[in-house]
Amino acid sequence: MTRVTTDLGFPAEFIQRMTGLLGQEATGFLSALEWPAAGLRVNTLRLSPAQFEEISPFPVTPLAYPPGGYLLGDEGRPGKHPYHAAGLYYMQDPGAMTVAAALGPLPGERILDLAAAPGGKATHIAALLGGTGLLVANDMHPLRARELARNLERLGVRNAVVTCESAGRLADHFGAFFDRVLLDAPCSGESMFAKSEAARREWSGAAVLGCARRQVDLLAAAARLVRPGGLIVYSTCTFSPAENEGAAAAFVREHPGFEIAAMDAVAGAEGGRADWLSPGERVEGLERTLRLWPHRVPGAGHFIAGFRSTAGGAPGEAREWNPSAPRNVVQLVADFTAKHLRGAPPLERRLEVVGDEVYGIPPGTPELKRLRVVRPGWWLGTLLKNRFEPAHAMALGLRGEDGEDPVVLAPDDPVTHAYLRGEAISVPGRAGWTLVTVDGFVLGWGKRVGDVVKNHYPKGLRWR
Ligand SMILES: C[S@@+](CC[C@H](N)C(=O)[O-])C[C@H]1O[C@@H](n2cnc3c(N)ncnc32)[C@H](O)[C@@H]1O
C-alpha cells in the first residue's frame, strides 16, 4: 500500500486512527506531537537538583514530576556543555522520566532493565538506587548495548552489569531473581515522529501489530524474571491501543499470577482506555495504566503499566559470582589507587579480569557465564605488560576529591574545552595520573609530566 503523508509528515493512516480515537482533541494532539517539550534530568549520583539549579548554565524549569526533572528552553546547548561530559545530567523526554519513577526502585534492590539502550531509564534507575543494590541493563542490539554502557559510565554508575541478550536467554539464566523488571518495549515509536524520519518511514498498521505481538512475548519473559510479589513496569512511546492497553490485557489474560498495579498519579495523565479494546479483550484494572498525552503532559507521549505478581514464595537465588582476579592484578590496582587516589574506592569491591580488562564486580552479582556481557561491573582499567592503565569509566565513577591533586577547571575556561578536544593542557601540580575536573566534577584522566597534563580523554568522545 502506498502511504500518504500529511503536511506534518505523519502517516495518513496514523492520523486517521488518532482522529477516530480522539475526536476534537486530535488537532491539539497532532500539533503537540509536532513540537514536543524537551527535558533534562539531573543525575543525583553527582549532585542534588537544588545544587544543579544554582549552577545551571542555561534556563531550566522544574517539572511537577519527577523530582530532578526539568523542562529546557531554546537557549544554550546542554548536550555540548562540559557538565554533560561530566555526567551532571541526562537529556530526556519529560514523560520518559516518569517511567523509572513508576518502577520505584528501592535501595538495595535487584533491578532488570530489559530493553535499556541508550540508557535514559537505566541511568535514572541507577540514580534512584543511589549506588546500592544491582542494576542489570540489557539491550539485544550490540551497538546500542555499547552506547548504553557509555551512558551508564558517563553518569558514574558503578553497580551495573550490561548485557546484550535476548529476554528468553536472560530468563533461562536468572530465573525469578529480580525485585523489579522494566520493559521499556521496542514499539512503533509514534511519539518519535517529530524527531525521527525513520520512525515515520518504518511505521505501518502491520508494523504496529507486529510490535504488539513482540511486546507480549517480551512481557512473558519479564514474568519469568521477576520474583514472587515483584513488579514489572511496561512502557511504550507509542499511542496505538494494540501496543498499549492491548498488550497489557493480553499479558494479564495469559498470566493470572499478575494484576495491574496502581501507580502514583501524574498530573494531566489519563487512565488507560479499556473502551478502545473489543469487549472480549478487556481485563480488570486497565484504567490503572497511564497515558501521557503530549497535549496534556510535558513530553512527546508515553504509556505506562505496572503488573504486580500476586504469587507468594521466595525470590529465585542465582548462583553468586566469586570474582577472582589474580593476586598480582589486585596488587597492581592497589598500588595505583594508593598512589593516585585518596582512599581506595575501587578496592571496596571484588575484582575480575576479562581478557586484559579489570572490573569491580558489584556485590550480589550472580554468575554471568554463557551470557553475552558488555560490562560485568565497573570498568576499572586495562592490563598492559604488567602495568595498570586506568579506564575512563573508572575516572567517571569517582568524585573529584577522590583524586590526589586533581586539576580543577571552570566550565567556560578555554583549557576545559581544549581538554575535551583531546589536547594536552598545561597545569602545574603533582606528577602522574590525575583526575581532570570541571568545578570538581570528573571529566576524565590526564597524566602529568612537568607542567603538562597529557590527555587521556577517550578518542571517541572528543569534541570536534
Ligand atoms: C524504546 S527503546 C529503549 C529506550 C531506553 N529504555 C531508554 O530509556 O533509553 C527499546 C530498545 O529495545 C531494544 N530491543 C529491541 N528488541 C529487543 C529484544 N527482543 N530484547 C531486548 N531489547 C530489544 C532496542 O534495541 C531498543 O534499544
Coordinates of C-alpha atoms and ligand atoms in Angstrom, one line a residue:
M1 CA 0.0 0.0 0.0
T2 CA 1.3 3.5 -0.8
R3 CA 1.3 5.5 2.3
V4 CA 0.0 9.1 2.1
T5 CA 1.5 11.5 4.5
T6 CA 0.2 14.9 5.6
D7 CA 1.9 18.3 5.8
L8 CA 3.2 17.2 9.2
G9 CA 4.9 14.2 7.6
F10 CA 2.9 11.9 9.8
P11 CA 1.5 8.7 8.1
A12 CA -2.1 9.3 7.0
E13 CA -3.3 6.1 8.4
F14 CA -1.9 7.1 11.8
I15 CA -3.7 10.5 11.7
Q16 CA -6.9 8.8 10.7
R17 CA -6.7 6.4 13.6
M18 CA -5.9 9.1 16.1
T19 CA -8.6 11.4 14.8
G20 CA -11.1 8.5 15.2
L21 CA -9.9 7.9 18.8
L22 CA -9.5 11.4 20.0
G23 CA -12.2 13.3 18.1
Q24 CA -11.9 17.1 18.7
E25 CA -8.8 16.6 20.7
A26 CA -6.9 15.3 17.7
T27 CA -5.8 18.7 16.4
G28 CA -4.3 19.7 19.7
F29 CA -2.7 16.2 20.0
L30 CA -1.1 16.4 16.5
S31 CA 0.3 19.8 16.9
A32 CA 1.7 19.0 20.3
L33 CA 3.3 15.9 18.8
E34 CA 5.0 18.0 16.2
W35 CA 6.7 20.2 18.9
P36 CA 7.2 18.1 22.0
A37 CA 8.8 19.8 25.0
A38 CA 12.5 18.8 25.7
G39 CA 13.8 17.9 29.1
L40 CA 16.8 17.2 31.2
R41 CA 17.1 15.0 34.3
V42 CA 19.7 15.9 37.0
N43 CA 22.0 13.0 37.9
T44 CA 21.5 12.7 41.6
L45 CA 24.5 10.4 41.8
R46 CA 26.5 13.6 41.2
L47 CA 24.5 16.5 42.7
S48 CA 21.1 17.4 44.1
P49 CA 18.5 19.3 41.9
A50 CA 19.0 22.3 44.2
Q51 CA 22.7 22.4 43.6
F52 CA 22.1 22.0 39.9
E53 CA 19.7 24.9 39.8
E54 CA 22.4 27.1 41.4
I55 CA 25.0 26.3 38.7
S56 CA 22.8 25.6 35.6
P57 CA 24.4 27.4 32.7
F58 CA 21.0 27.5 30.8
P59 CA 17.5 28.3 31.9
V60 CA 15.6 25.3 33.3
T61 CA 12.0 25.0 34.6
P62 CA 11.4 22.3 37.2
L63 CA 8.8 19.7 36.2
A64 CA 6.0 18.9 38.7
Y65 CA 7.1 15.3 38.5
P66 CA 9.5 13.6 39.0
P67 CA 12.0 15.4 41.3
G68 CA 15.1 16.4 39.4
G69 CA 13.3 16.7 36.1
Y70 CA 13.4 20.0 34.1
L71 CA 12.0 21.5 31.0
L72 CA 14.5 23.0 28.7
G73 CA 14.1 26.2 26.7
D74 CA 15.8 27.0 23.4
E75 CA 18.8 28.7 25.0
G76 CA 22.2 27.0 25.3
R77 CA 23.4 23.7 24.0
P78 CA 23.1 21.4 27.0
G79 CA 24.4 18.4 25.1
K80 CA 27.6 20.3 24.3
H81 CA 28.5 21.6 27.7
P82 CA 31.3 20.3 29.9
Y83 CA 28.7 19.4 32.6
H84 CA 27.2 17.0 30.1
A85 CA 30.6 15.3 29.6
A86 CA 30.9 15.2 33.4
G87 CA 27.6 13.4 33.7
L88 CA 25.7 16.0 35.7
Y89 CA 22.5 15.3 33.7
Y90 CA 20.9 13.2 31.1
M91 CA 18.8 14.8 28.3
Q92 CA 15.5 13.0 28.4
D93 CA 11.9 13.4 27.3
P94 CA 9.9 14.7 30.3
G95 CA 7.4 11.9 30.0
A96 CA 10.1 9.3 29.8
M97 CA 11.3 10.4 33.3
T98 CA 8.1 9.2 34.9
V99 CA 8.8 5.6 33.9
A100 CA 11.7 4.8 36.3
A101 CA 9.8 6.8 38.9
A102 CA 6.8 4.5 38.4
L103 CA 9.1 1.4 38.7
G104 CA 10.2 2.9 42.1
P105 CA 13.4 1.0 42.8
L106 CA 14.3 0.9 46.5
P107 CA 17.8 1.0 47.9
G108 CA 19.5 -2.4 47.8
E109 CA 17.1 -4.0 45.3
R110 CA 17.9 -6.1 42.2
I111 CA 16.6 -4.4 39.1
L112 CA 16.5 -5.5 35.5
D113 CA 16.0 -3.1 32.6
L114 CA 15.3 -5.5 29.7
A115 CA 15.4 -3.1 26.8
A116 CA 17.7 -0.4 28.1
A117 CA 19.6 1.4 25.4
P118 CA 20.6 4.2 25.1
G119 CA 20.0 4.3 28.9
G120 CA 17.6 7.1 29.8
K121 CA 15.6 5.0 32.2
A122 CA 18.6 2.8 33.2
T123 CA 20.6 5.8 34.4
H124 CA 17.5 7.1 36.2
I125 CA 17.1 3.7 37.9
A126 CA 20.7 3.8 38.9
A127 CA 20.3 7.2 40.4
L128 CA 17.2 6.0 42.4
L129 CA 19.2 3.1 43.7
G130 CA 21.8 5.6 44.9
G131 CA 24.8 3.3 44.4
T132 CA 23.2 0.4 46.3
G133 CA 21.7 -2.9 45.0
L134 CA 22.3 -4.2 41.5
L135 CA 21.1 -3.0 38.1
V136 CA 21.3 -5.4 35.1
A137 CA 20.8 -3.2 32.0
N138 CA 20.2 -5.2 28.8
D139 CA 19.8 -4.5 25.1
M140 CA 19.7 -7.0 22.4
H141 CA 21.5 -4.9 19.8
P142 CA 25.2 -4.9 20.2
L143 CA 25.9 -1.3 19.1
R144 CA 23.1 0.0 21.3
A145 CA 24.3 -2.0 24.2
R146 CA 27.7 -0.3 24.0
E147 CA 26.1 3.1 23.8
L148 CA 24.1 2.1 27.0
A149 CA 27.4 1.1 28.7
R150 CA 28.9 4.5 27.8
N151 CA 26.0 6.4 29.2
L152 CA 26.0 4.5 32.4
E153 CA 29.7 5.2 32.6
R154 CA 29.3 8.9 31.9
L155 CA 26.8 9.2 34.7
G156 CA 29.2 7.4 37.1
V157 CA 27.1 4.2 37.7
R158 CA 29.3 1.6 39.5
N159 CA 26.7 -1.1 40.3
A160 CA 25.5 -2.0 36.9
V161 CA 26.1 -5.1 34.7
V162 CA 25.4 -4.5 31.0
T163 CA 24.3 -7.5 28.9
C164 CA 23.4 -8.0 25.2
E165 CA 21.0 -10.8 25.3
S166 CA 17.5 -12.0 24.3
A167 CA 14.9 -11.7 27.0
G168 CA 14.4 -15.5 26.8
R169 CA 18.0 -16.3 27.5
L170 CA 18.1 -13.9 30.4
A171 CA 15.0 -15.6 31.9
D172 CA 16.7 -19.1 31.4
H173 CA 19.8 -17.8 33.1
F174 CA 18.5 -15.7 36.1
G175 CA 15.0 -17.1 36.8
A176 CA 12.8 -15.1 39.2
F177 CA 15.8 -13.1 40.6
F178 CA 14.7 -9.5 40.2
D179 CA 12.6 -7.4 42.6
R180 CA 11.6 -5.2 39.7
V181 CA 11.8 -5.5 35.9
L182 CA 11.3 -2.7 33.5
L183 CA 10.3 -3.4 29.9
D184 CA 10.5 -0.1 28.0
A185 CA 9.5 -2.0 24.9
P186 CA 10.6 -1.7 21.4
C187 CA 7.5 -0.2 19.8
S188 CA 6.2 1.6 16.7
G189 CA 7.5 4.8 18.2
E190 CA 4.7 7.1 17.2
S191 CA 5.7 9.7 19.8
M192 CA 9.1 9.9 18.0
F193 CA 7.5 11.0 14.7
A194 CA 8.7 14.6 15.0
K195 CA 12.2 13.7 15.8
S196 CA 12.8 10.6 13.7
E197 CA 12.3 10.3 10.0
A198 CA 13.0 6.6 10.3
A199 CA 10.1 6.2 12.8
R200 CA 7.7 7.8 10.2
R201 CA 9.1 5.8 7.3
E202 CA 9.0 2.5 9.1
W203 CA 5.6 2.9 10.5
S204 CA 2.6 0.9 9.1
G205 CA -0.5 -0.7 10.5
A206 CA 1.1 -4.1 10.1
A207 CA 4.3 -3.0 11.9
V208 CA 2.1 -1.9 14.9
L209 CA 0.5 -5.4 15.1
G210 CA 4.0 -7.0 14.8
C211 CA 5.3 -4.8 17.7
A212 CA 2.2 -5.7 19.8
R213 CA 3.0 -9.5 19.4
R214 CA 6.6 -9.0 20.2
Q215 CA 5.7 -6.9 23.3
V216 CA 3.5 -9.7 24.7
D217 CA 6.4 -12.2 24.2
L218 CA 8.8 -9.9 25.9
L219 CA 6.4 -9.5 28.8
A220 CA 6.1 -13.2 29.1
A221 CA 9.9 -13.3 29.6
A222 CA 9.7 -10.5 32.1
A223 CA 7.2 -12.6 34.1
R224 CA 9.8 -15.3 34.4
L225 CA 12.4 -12.8 35.7
V226 CA 10.5 -11.1 38.4
R227 CA 10.4 -12.5 41.9
P228 CA 7.1 -13.6 43.6
G229 CA 5.5 -10.4 44.8
G230 CA 7.7 -8.3 42.5
L231 CA 6.7 -5.6 40.0
I232 CA 7.0 -5.4 36.2
V233 CA 6.7 -1.9 34.6
Y234 CA 5.8 -1.9 30.9
S235 CA 6.1 1.3 28.9
T236 CA 6.0 2.4 25.3
C237 CA 6.4 5.7 23.4
T238 CA 3.5 5.0 21.1
F239 CA -0.2 5.6 21.1
S240 CA -1.8 2.5 19.4
P241 CA -4.2 0.7 21.7
A242 CA -2.9 -2.6 20.4
E243 CA 0.6 -2.0 21.8
N244 CA -0.6 -0.4 25.0
E245 CA -3.9 -1.5 26.6
G246 CA -4.0 -4.4 24.1
A247 CA -0.6 -5.8 25.1
A248 CA -1.3 -5.2 28.8
A249 CA -4.6 -7.0 28.6
A250 CA -3.1 -9.9 26.6
F251 CA -0.3 -10.3 29.3
V252 CA -2.8 -10.3 32.2
R253 CA -5.1 -12.8 30.5
E254 CA -2.2 -15.1 29.8
H255 CA -0.6 -14.6 33.3
P256 CA -3.2 -15.0 36.0
G257 CA -0.5 -14.6 38.7
F258 CA -0.2 -10.9 37.9
E259 CA -2.6 -7.9 38.4
I260 CA -2.5 -4.4 37.0
A261 CA -0.9 -2.3 39.7
A262 CA -2.0 1.2 40.9
M263 CA 0.6 3.9 40.1
D264 CA 1.4 7.3 41.5
A265 CA -0.8 10.0 39.9
V266 CA 1.0 12.1 37.2
A267 CA -0.7 15.5 36.8
G268 CA -2.6 15.6 33.5
A269 CA -2.2 11.8 32.7
E270 CA -5.2 9.9 31.7
G271 CA -6.0 6.3 32.7
G272 CA -5.8 3.5 30.1
R273 CA -8.7 3.2 27.7
A274 CA -10.3 -0.2 28.0
D275 CA -13.1 1.1 25.7
W276 CA -10.6 1.1 22.9
L277 CA -10.4 -2.6 23.0
S278 CA -13.1 -5.1 22.0
P279 CA -15.2 -6.3 24.9
G280 CA -13.6 -9.8 24.7
E281 CA -10.1 -8.3 25.0
R282 CA -10.8 -6.2 28.2
V283 CA -9.4 -7.1 31.6
E284 CA -9.9 -5.7 35.1
G285 CA -7.7 -2.7 36.0
L286 CA -6.8 -1.3 32.6
E287 CA -7.9 2.2 34.0
R288 CA -4.9 2.0 36.3
T289 CA -2.5 2.2 33.4
L290 CA -1.3 5.6 32.4
R291 CA -1.5 7.5 29.1
L292 CA 0.7 10.6 29.0
W293 CA -0.6 12.6 26.0
P294 CA 1.7 15.3 24.5
H295 CA -1.1 17.9 24.6
R296 CA -1.8 17.3 28.3
V297 CA 1.6 16.4 29.9
P298 CA 5.0 17.8 29.0
G299 CA 6.9 15.5 26.6
A300 CA 6.2 13.5 23.4
G301 CA 3.9 10.9 25.0
H302 CA 4.2 7.6 26.8
F303 CA 2.1 4.7 28.0
I304 CA 2.9 3.1 31.4
A305 CA 1.5 0.0 33.0
G306 CA 2.6 -1.8 36.2
F307 CA 2.0 -5.6 36.8
R308 CA 2.3 -6.8 40.4
S309 CA 3.0 -10.5 40.9
T310 CA 0.4 -12.0 43.3
A311 CA 2.4 -15.1 43.9
G312 CA 4.0 -15.9 47.3
G313 CA 7.3 -17.5 48.0
A314 CA 11.0 -16.6 47.9
P315 CA 12.9 -14.9 45.1
G316 CA 15.0 -17.1 42.8
E317 CA 18.6 -17.3 44.0
A318 CA 21.0 -17.3 41.1
R319 CA 24.5 -18.6 42.0
E320 CA 26.6 -15.7 43.3
W321 CA 29.7 -14.9 41.4
N322 CA 33.0 -15.2 43.2
P323 CA 35.3 -12.9 41.2
S324 CA 38.9 -14.0 41.4
A325 CA 41.4 -11.6 39.8
P326 CA 45.0 -13.0 40.3
R327 CA 46.8 -11.6 43.3
N328 CA 49.3 -9.7 41.2
V329 CA 46.4 -7.8 39.4
V330 CA 44.8 -7.0 42.8
Q331 CA 48.2 -5.6 43.8
L332 CA 48.7 -3.5 40.7
V333 CA 45.3 -1.9 41.2
A334 CA 46.0 -1.4 44.9
D335 CA 49.3 0.3 44.0
F336 CA 47.6 2.5 41.5
T337 CA 44.9 3.6 43.9
A338 CA 47.4 4.1 46.8
K339 CA 49.5 6.3 44.6
H340 CA 46.9 8.4 42.7
L341 CA 43.7 8.3 44.8
R342 CA 42.8 9.4 48.3
G343 CA 41.4 6.2 49.9
A344 CA 40.9 3.2 47.7
P345 CA 37.2 3.2 46.4
P346 CA 37.7 0.5 43.8
L347 CA 39.0 -2.0 46.3
E348 CA 35.8 -1.9 48.3
R349 CA 34.6 -4.5 45.8
R350 CA 36.0 -7.7 44.3
L351 CA 37.9 -7.6 41.1
E352 CA 37.7 -9.7 38.0
V353 CA 39.8 -9.8 34.9
V354 CA 38.2 -10.4 31.5
G355 CA 40.8 -10.5 28.7
D356 CA 43.0 -7.6 29.6
E357 CA 40.3 -5.6 31.3
V358 CA 39.9 -5.3 35.1
Y359 CA 36.4 -4.8 36.5
G360 CA 35.0 -4.2 40.0
I361 CA 32.1 -6.6 40.4
P362 CA 29.1 -5.2 42.2
P363 CA 28.3 -7.1 45.4
G364 CA 25.5 -9.6 44.9
T365 CA 26.2 -10.1 41.2
P366 CA 25.2 -13.6 40.1
E367 CA 27.3 -15.8 37.9
L368 CA 27.2 -14.5 34.3
K369 CA 28.8 -17.4 32.5
R370 CA 27.4 -18.1 29.0
L371 CA 25.7 -14.7 28.8
R372 CA 26.9 -12.0 26.3
V373 CA 28.2 -9.5 28.7
V374 CA 29.3 -6.0 27.7
R375 CA 30.3 -4.9 31.2
P376 CA 30.3 -7.2 34.2
G377 CA 30.6 -4.2 36.5
W378 CA 32.6 -1.1 37.0
W379 CA 35.3 -1.0 34.4
L380 CA 38.5 0.0 36.2
G381 CA 41.3 -0.3 33.7
T382 CA 43.4 -2.3 31.3
L383 CA 46.5 -4.6 32.0
L384 CA 49.4 -3.6 29.8
K385 CA 52.6 -5.6 30.2
N386 CA 52.4 -5.7 34.0
R387 CA 51.2 -2.2 34.2
F388 CA 47.7 -1.0 35.0
E389 CA 46.2 1.8 32.9
P390 CA 43.0 3.3 34.4
A391 CA 39.8 3.3 32.3
H392 CA 37.8 6.4 31.6
A393 CA 34.9 4.6 33.3
M394 CA 37.0 4.4 36.5
A395 CA 37.5 8.1 36.5
L396 CA 33.8 8.9 35.9
G397 CA 32.9 6.6 38.8
L398 CA 35.0 8.7 41.1
R399 CA 34.4 12.2 42.7
G400 CA 37.0 14.9 42.1
E401 CA 38.0 14.8 45.7
D402 CA 38.9 11.1 45.4
G403 CA 42.0 12.1 43.3
E404 CA 45.3 13.3 44.6
D405 CA 45.8 16.9 43.5
P406 CA 43.0 16.9 40.8
V407 CA 43.0 19.5 38.0
V408 CA 40.1 21.8 38.7
L409 CA 38.8 23.8 35.7
A410 CA 35.9 26.1 35.1
P411 CA 33.3 25.3 32.5
D412 CA 33.9 28.3 30.4
D413 CA 37.7 28.1 30.7
P414 CA 39.2 27.5 27.2
V415 CA 41.5 25.0 28.8
T416 CA 38.4 22.8 29.7
H417 CA 37.4 22.9 26.0
A418 CA 41.0 22.1 24.9
Y419 CA 40.9 19.0 27.3
L420 CA 37.6 17.9 25.8
R421 CA 39.0 18.2 22.3
G422 CA 41.8 15.8 23.3
E423 CA 44.6 18.4 23.6
A424 CA 47.4 18.3 26.3
I425 CA 46.9 21.1 28.8
S426 CA 49.4 23.0 30.9
V427 CA 48.5 22.9 34.6
P428 CA 51.3 22.6 37.2
G429 CA 51.0 20.1 40.0
R430 CA 51.9 16.6 41.2
A431 CA 53.4 14.2 38.6
G432 CA 51.5 11.1 37.3
W433 CA 47.8 10.2 36.8
T434 CA 45.5 12.9 37.7
L435 CA 41.7 13.5 37.6
V436 CA 40.7 16.4 35.4
T437 CA 37.6 18.0 36.7
V438 CA 35.1 20.8 35.9
D439 CA 34.0 22.6 39.1
G440 CA 35.2 19.4 40.9
F441 CA 33.1 17.0 38.7
V442 CA 35.3 14.5 36.9
L443 CA 35.8 14.8 33.1
G444 CA 38.5 12.1 32.8
W445 CA 42.1 11.3 33.3
G446 CA 45.3 13.1 32.4
K447 CA 48.9 12.2 33.1
R448 CA 51.2 15.0 34.2
V449 CA 54.8 15.2 33.2
G450 CA 56.4 18.5 34.3
D451 CA 53.6 21.1 33.9
V452 CA 52.0 19.3 31.0
V453 CA 48.9 17.1 31.6
K454 CA 48.8 14.6 28.7
N455 CA 45.3 14.0 27.5
H456 CA 43.6 10.6 28.2
Y457 CA 40.1 11.7 27.3
P458 CA 38.8 8.8 25.1
K459 CA 39.2 9.5 21.3
G460 CA 35.6 8.5 20.5
L461 CA 34.2 11.2 23.0
R462 CA 36.4 14.1 22.0
W463 CA 34.8 17.4 20.9
R464 CA 35.4 18.5 17.4
Ligands
LIG1 C1 12.3 2.1 23.5 S1 13.9 1.6 23.3 C2 14.5 1.7 24.9 C3 14.9 3.0 25.4 C4 15.6 3.0 26.7 N1 14.8 2.3 27.7 C5 15.9 4.4 27.2 O1 15.1 4.9 28.1 O2 16.9 5.0 26.8 C6 13.8 -0.1 23.0 C7 15.0 -0.8 22.9 O3 14.7 -2.2 22.8 C8 15.8 -2.9 22.1 N2 15.3 -4.1 21.7 C9 14.6 -4.5 20.5 N3 14.2 -5.8 20.6 C10 14.7 -6.3 21.8 C11 14.6 -7.5 22.4 N4 13.9 -8.5 21.7 N5 15.1 -7.7 23.6 C12 15.7 -6.6 24.2 N6 15.9 -5.4 23.7 C13 15.3 -5.2 22.5 C14 16.2 -1.9 21.1 O4 17.5 -2.0 20.6 C15 16.0 -0.5 21.8 O5 17.2 -0.1 22.3

